[in-house]
Amino acid sequence: MTGFLKALDNNDRSSAIVLAFQSRSVIALERGLIQRVFRKVGPQSADVRCIYVYAGRPRCGLVGRLPVLKIERLALPACLSISEQGGLAAEELKRYAGGRDSLFSFTVGLYERAIPVLDLAYLKLHYGFYPPQNFMVLSKNGVSAIESSCVFNSA
């Protein structure tokens, strides 16, 4: 193992996080259909500038990145009124919220595809990486490792 991607303390913290997405959401990102990402849990700091996209099955790998334009915690009714910006029907987002009265909303720019995809086996072997349940704050070295391992192109 050559290092860790995850920030271990505040001094090592970058402005990037990893979020896991279902494959169908990645397809919507690739098609430019998502301008917002909704999450139940988000980072305490609002200085997130980049989301690295981890795709679940069948892809299982780091497949791209999204610039973060804005992060905020919104009341559920506000989220439901803009759910289509996240590629979701209001009812689907309401089910996802599971009784919460607010969600984190990441306003994102254009998706950029990773070439090559950093698959889970590679990430585990080199960085001890496992997909995050919620999100993972990347270390400064983690961002450098990802950026030097692939090129990002607009989808």
PDB file of C-alpha atoms in Angstrom:
ATOM      1  CA  MET A   1       0.000   0.000   0.000  1.00  0.00           C
ATOM      2  CA  THR A   2       1.456   3.370  -0.989  1.00  0.00           C
ATOM      3  CA  GLY A   3      -0.658   5.752   1.095  1.00  0.00           C
ATOM      4  CA  PHE A   4      -4.099   6.866   2.111  1.00  0.00           C
ATOM      5  CA  LEU A   5      -6.642   8.937   0.259  1.00  0.00           C
ATOM      6  CA  LYS A   6      -8.612   9.891   3.373  1.00  0.00           C
ATOM      7  CA  ALA A   7      -7.691  12.994   5.368  1.00  0.00           C
ATOM      8  CA  LEU A   8      -6.581  11.895   8.822  1.00  0.00           C
ATOM      9  CA  ASP A   9      -6.683  15.345  10.459  1.00  0.00           C
ATOM     10  CA  ASN A  10      -7.678  18.944   9.724  1.00  0.00           C
ATOM     11  CA  ASN A  11      -4.152  19.910   8.617  1.00  0.00           C
ATOM     12  CA  ASP A  12      -4.249  17.261   5.881  1.00  0.00           C
ATOM     13  CA  ARG A  13      -7.766  18.091   4.703  1.00  0.00           C
ATOM     14  CA  SER A  14      -8.345  19.073   1.083  1.00  0.00           C
ATOM     15  CA  SER A  15     -11.399  20.778  -0.404  1.00  0.00           C
ATOM     16  CA  ALA A  16     -12.446  17.517  -2.109  1.00  0.00           C
ATOM     17  CA  ILE A  17     -14.653  14.634  -1.066  1.00  0.00           C
ATOM     18  CA  VAL A  18     -15.593  11.228  -2.466  1.00  0.00           C
ATOM     19  CA  LEU A  19     -19.288  10.404  -2.792  1.00  0.00           C
ATOM     20  CA  ALA A  20     -20.691   7.058  -3.865  1.00  0.00           C
ATOM     21  CA  PHE A  21     -23.359   7.032  -6.582  1.00  0.00           C
ATOM     22  CA  GLN A  22     -25.586   4.346  -8.030  1.00  0.00           C
ATOM     23  CA  SER A  23     -24.740   3.499 -11.628  1.00  0.00           C
ATOM     24  CA  ARG A  24     -27.987   5.035 -12.911  1.00  0.00           C
ATOM     25  CA  SER A  25     -27.038   8.358 -11.302  1.00  0.00           C
ATOM     26  CA  VAL A  26     -23.608   8.240 -12.957  1.00  0.00           C
ATOM     27  CA  ILE A  27     -25.304   7.797 -16.330  1.00  0.00           C
ATOM     28  CA  ALA A  28     -27.434  10.886 -15.605  1.00  0.00           C
ATOM     29  CA  LEU A  29     -24.279  12.800 -14.602  1.00  0.00           C
ATOM     30  CA  GLU A  30     -22.576  11.775 -17.851  1.00  0.00           C
ATOM     31  CA  ARG A  31     -25.577  13.056 -19.806  1.00  0.00           C
ATOM     32  CA  GLY A  32     -25.530  16.409 -17.999  1.00  0.00           C
ATOM     33  CA  LEU A  33     -28.910  15.811 -16.375  1.00  0.00           C
ATOM     34  CA  ILE A  34     -27.868  16.524 -12.781  1.00  0.00           C
ATOM     35  CA  GLN A  35     -27.150  19.997 -11.444  1.00  0.00           C
ATOM     36  CA  ARG A  36     -27.637  19.136  -7.748  1.00  0.00           C
ATOM     37  CA  VAL A  37     -26.617  16.254  -5.557  1.00  0.00           C
ATOM     38  CA  PHE A  38     -28.701  15.637  -2.446  1.00  0.00           C
ATOM     39  CA  ARG A  39     -27.328  13.830   0.609  1.00  0.00           C
ATOM     40  CA  LYS A  40     -28.597  13.081   4.116  1.00  0.00           C
ATOM     41  CA  VAL A  41     -25.131  13.663   5.579  1.00  0.00           C
ATOM     42  CA  GLY A  42     -22.550  16.191   4.473  1.00  0.00           C
ATOM     43  CA  PRO A  43     -19.271  17.744   5.532  1.00  0.00           C
ATOM     44  CA  GLN A  44     -19.173  20.207   8.434  1.00  0.00           C
ATOM     45  CA  SER A  45     -17.109  22.595   6.362  1.00  0.00           C
ATOM     46  CA  ALA A  46     -18.651  24.418   3.417  1.00  0.00           C
ATOM     47  CA  ASP A  47     -15.288  24.687   1.649  1.00  0.00           C
ATOM     48  CA  VAL A  48     -15.869  21.625  -0.557  1.00  0.00           C
ATOM     49  CA  ARG A  49     -14.888  22.508  -4.125  1.00  0.00           C
ATOM     50  CA  CYS A  50     -14.781  19.082  -5.765  1.00  0.00           C
ATOM     51  CA  ILE A  51     -16.664  15.785  -5.576  1.00  0.00           C
ATOM     52  CA  TYR A  52     -14.900  12.691  -6.858  1.00  0.00           C
ATOM     53  CA  VAL A  53     -17.551  10.277  -8.112  1.00  0.00           C
ATOM     54  CA  TYR A  54     -17.353   6.659  -7.007  1.00  0.00           C
ATOM     55  CA  ALA A  55     -19.728   4.443  -9.011  1.00  0.00           C
ATOM     56  CA  GLY A  56     -21.226   1.358  -7.433  1.00  0.00           C
ATOM     57  CA  ARG A  57     -22.011  -1.884  -9.214  1.00  0.00           C
ATOM     58  CA  PRO A  58     -21.428  -2.852 -11.914  1.00  0.00           C
ATOM     59  CA  ARG A  59     -18.630  -0.277 -12.457  1.00  0.00           C
ATOM     60  CA  CYS A  60     -17.096  -0.198  -8.944  1.00  0.00           C
ATOM     61  CA  GLY A  61     -14.536   2.543  -9.302  1.00  0.00           C
ATOM     62  CA  LEU A  62     -13.711   6.215  -9.225  1.00  0.00           C
ATOM     63  CA  VAL A  63     -15.216   7.311 -12.535  1.00  0.00           C
ATOM     64  CA  GLY A  64     -15.177  11.113 -12.546  1.00  0.00           C
ATOM     65  CA  ARG A  65     -15.395  14.394 -10.718  1.00  0.00           C
ATOM     66  CA  LEU A  66     -17.764  17.307 -10.293  1.00  0.00           C
ATOM     67  CA  PRO A  67     -16.894  20.893  -9.443  1.00  0.00           C
ATOM     68  CA  VAL A  68     -18.938  22.089  -6.461  1.00  0.00           C
ATOM     69  CA  LEU A  69     -20.390  25.541  -6.999  1.00  0.00           C
ATOM     70  CA  LYS A  70     -22.335  25.739  -3.734  1.00  0.00           C
ATOM     71  CA  ILE A  71     -23.131  23.579  -0.717  1.00  0.00           C
ATOM     72  CA  GLU A  72     -26.023  24.252   1.614  1.00  0.00           C
ATOM     73  CA  ARG A  73     -28.409  22.534   3.947  1.00  0.00           C
ATOM     74  CA  LEU A  74     -31.971  22.993   2.691  1.00  0.00           C
ATOM     75  CA  ALA A  75     -35.333  22.278   4.264  1.00  0.00           C
ATOM     76  CA  LEU A  76     -36.963  19.209   2.756  1.00  0.00           C
ATOM     77  CA  PRO A  77     -39.810  21.167   1.070  1.00  0.00           C
ATOM     78  CA  ALA A  78     -37.207  23.319  -0.736  1.00  0.00           C
ATOM     79  CA  CYS A  79     -35.364  20.174  -1.847  1.00  0.00           C
ATOM     80  CA  LEU A  80     -38.567  18.591  -3.105  1.00  0.00           C
ATOM     81  CA  SER A  81     -39.345  21.674  -5.187  1.00  0.00           C
ATOM     82  CA  ILE A  82     -36.007  21.337  -7.023  1.00  0.00           C
ATOM     83  CA  SER A  83     -35.695  17.531  -6.974  1.00  0.00           C
ATOM     84  CA  GLU A  84     -35.598  17.324 -10.785  1.00  0.00           C
ATOM     85  CA  GLN A  85     -32.257  19.174 -10.688  1.00  0.00           C
ATOM     86  CA  GLY A  86     -30.953  16.061  -8.936  1.00  0.00           C
ATOM     87  CA  GLY A  87     -32.470  13.737 -11.517  1.00  0.00           C
ATOM     88  CA  LEU A  88     -35.142  12.581  -9.055  1.00  0.00           C
ATOM     89  CA  ALA A  89     -38.903  12.778  -8.786  1.00  0.00           C
ATOM     90  CA  ALA A  90     -40.090  14.583  -5.646  1.00  0.00           C
ATOM     91  CA  GLU A  91     -41.565  11.360  -4.218  1.00  0.00           C
ATOM     92  CA  GLU A  92     -38.303   9.502  -4.759  1.00  0.00           C
ATOM     93  CA  LEU A  93     -36.344  12.233  -2.952  1.00  0.00           C
ATOM     94  CA  LYS A  94     -38.887  12.245  -0.117  1.00  0.00           C
ATOM     95  CA  ARG A  95     -38.440   8.476   0.323  1.00  0.00           C
ATOM     96  CA  TYR A  96     -34.668   8.923   0.273  1.00  0.00           C
ATOM     97  CA  ALA A  97     -34.890  11.621   2.996  1.00  0.00           C
ATOM     98  CA  GLY A  98     -36.537   9.023   5.251  1.00  0.00           C
ATOM     99  CA  GLY A  99     -38.253  11.452   7.611  1.00  0.00           C
ATOM    100  CA  ARG A 100     -35.429  14.002   7.776  1.00  0.00           C
ATOM    101  CA  ASP A 101     -36.540  17.614   7.675  1.00  0.00           C
ATOM    102  CA  SER A 102     -33.522  18.808   5.670  1.00  0.00           C
ATOM    103  CA  LEU A 103     -30.849  17.564   3.244  1.00  0.00           C
ATOM    104  CA  PHE A 104     -27.450  18.708   2.066  1.00  0.00           C
ATOM    105  CA  SER A 105     -27.589  20.116  -1.453  1.00  0.00           C
ATOM    106  CA  PHE A 106     -24.464  20.355  -3.596  1.00  0.00           C
ATOM    107  CA  THR A 107     -24.906  22.562  -6.657  1.00  0.00           C
ATOM    108  CA  VAL A 108     -22.481  21.104  -9.187  1.00  0.00           C
ATOM    109  CA  GLY A 109     -20.932  22.028 -12.506  1.00  0.00           C
ATOM    110  CA  LEU A 110     -20.317  19.795 -15.512  1.00  0.00           C
ATOM    111  CA  TYR A 111     -19.276  16.216 -14.884  1.00  0.00           C
ATOM    112  CA  GLU A 112     -15.763  15.255 -15.973  1.00  0.00           C
ATOM    113  CA  ARG A 113     -15.003  11.622 -16.800  1.00  0.00           C
ATOM    114  CA  ALA A 114     -11.879   9.946 -15.369  1.00  0.00           C
ATOM    115  CA  ILE A 115      -9.595   8.297 -17.918  1.00  0.00           C
ATOM    116  CA  PRO A 116      -8.763   5.655 -16.934  1.00  0.00           C
ATOM    117  CA  VAL A 117     -11.344   4.696 -14.325  1.00  0.00           C
ATOM    118  CA  LEU A 118      -9.633   3.900 -11.027  1.00  0.00           C
ATOM    119  CA  ASP A 119     -11.279   0.599 -10.198  1.00  0.00           C
ATOM    120  CA  LEU A 120     -11.935  -0.638  -6.680  1.00  0.00           C
ATOM    121  CA  ALA A 121      -9.209  -3.310  -6.813  1.00  0.00           C
ATOM    122  CA  TYR A 122      -6.598  -0.651  -7.687  1.00  0.00           C
ATOM    123  CA  LEU A 123      -7.869   1.727  -5.001  1.00  0.00           C
ATOM    124  CA  LYS A 124      -7.837  -1.011  -2.343  1.00  0.00           C
ATOM    125  CA  LEU A 125      -4.373  -2.244  -3.283  1.00  0.00           C
ATOM    126  CA  HIS A 126      -2.667   1.145  -3.431  1.00  0.00           C
ATOM    127  CA  TYR A 127      -4.648   3.187  -0.908  1.00  0.00           C
ATOM    128  CA  GLY A 128      -6.621   0.837   1.348  1.00  0.00           C
ATOM    129  CA  PHE A 129      -9.745   2.487  -0.064  1.00  0.00           C
ATOM    130  CA  TYR A 130     -13.272   1.290   0.594  1.00  0.00           C
ATOM    131  CA  PRO A 131     -16.320   3.120  -0.779  1.00  0.00           C
ATOM    132  CA  PRO A 132     -17.723   5.582   1.771  1.00  0.00           C
ATOM    133  CA  GLN A 133     -21.155   5.036   3.306  1.00  0.00           C
ATOM    134  CA  ASN A 134     -21.751   8.791   3.343  1.00  0.00           C
ATOM    135  CA  PHE A 135     -18.746  10.754   2.145  1.00  0.00           C
ATOM    136  CA  MET A 136     -14.999  10.779   2.599  1.00  0.00           C
ATOM    137  CA  VAL A 137     -12.881  13.929   2.912  1.00  0.00           C
ATOM    138  CA  LEU A 138      -9.738  13.492   0.843  1.00  0.00           C
ATOM    139  CA  SER A 139      -6.262  14.368   2.033  1.00  0.00           C
ATOM    140  CA  LYS A 140      -4.163  16.807   0.023  1.00  0.00           C
ATOM    141  CA  ASN A 141      -1.932  13.883  -0.978  1.00  0.00           C
ATOM    142  CA  GLY A 142      -5.025  11.858  -1.868  1.00  0.00           C
ATOM    143  CA  VAL A 143      -6.146  14.526  -4.331  1.00  0.00           C
ATOM    144  CA  SER A 144      -2.648  14.620  -5.835  1.00  0.00           C
ATOM    145  CA  ALA A 145      -2.637  10.815  -6.155  1.00  0.00           C
ATOM    146  CA  ILE A 146      -5.974  10.793  -7.964  1.00  0.00           C
ATOM    147  CA  GLU A 147      -5.060  13.706 -10.227  1.00  0.00           C
ATOM    148  CA  SER A 148      -1.768  12.061 -11.209  1.00  0.00           C
ATOM    149  CA  SER A 149      -3.438   8.688 -11.874  1.00  0.00           C
ATOM    150  CA  CYS A 150      -5.954   9.843 -14.469  1.00  0.00           C
ATOM    151  CA  VAL A 151      -7.017  12.667 -16.757  1.00  0.00           C
ATOM    152  CA  PHE A 152     -10.449  14.263 -16.468  1.00  0.00           C
ATOM    153  CA  ASN A 153     -12.411  15.162 -19.593  1.00  0.00           C
ATOM    154  CA  SER A 154     -15.879  16.624 -20.017  1.00  0.00           C
ATOM    155  CA  ALA A 155     -18.361  13.838 -20.659  1.00  0.00           C
TER     156      ALA A 155
END
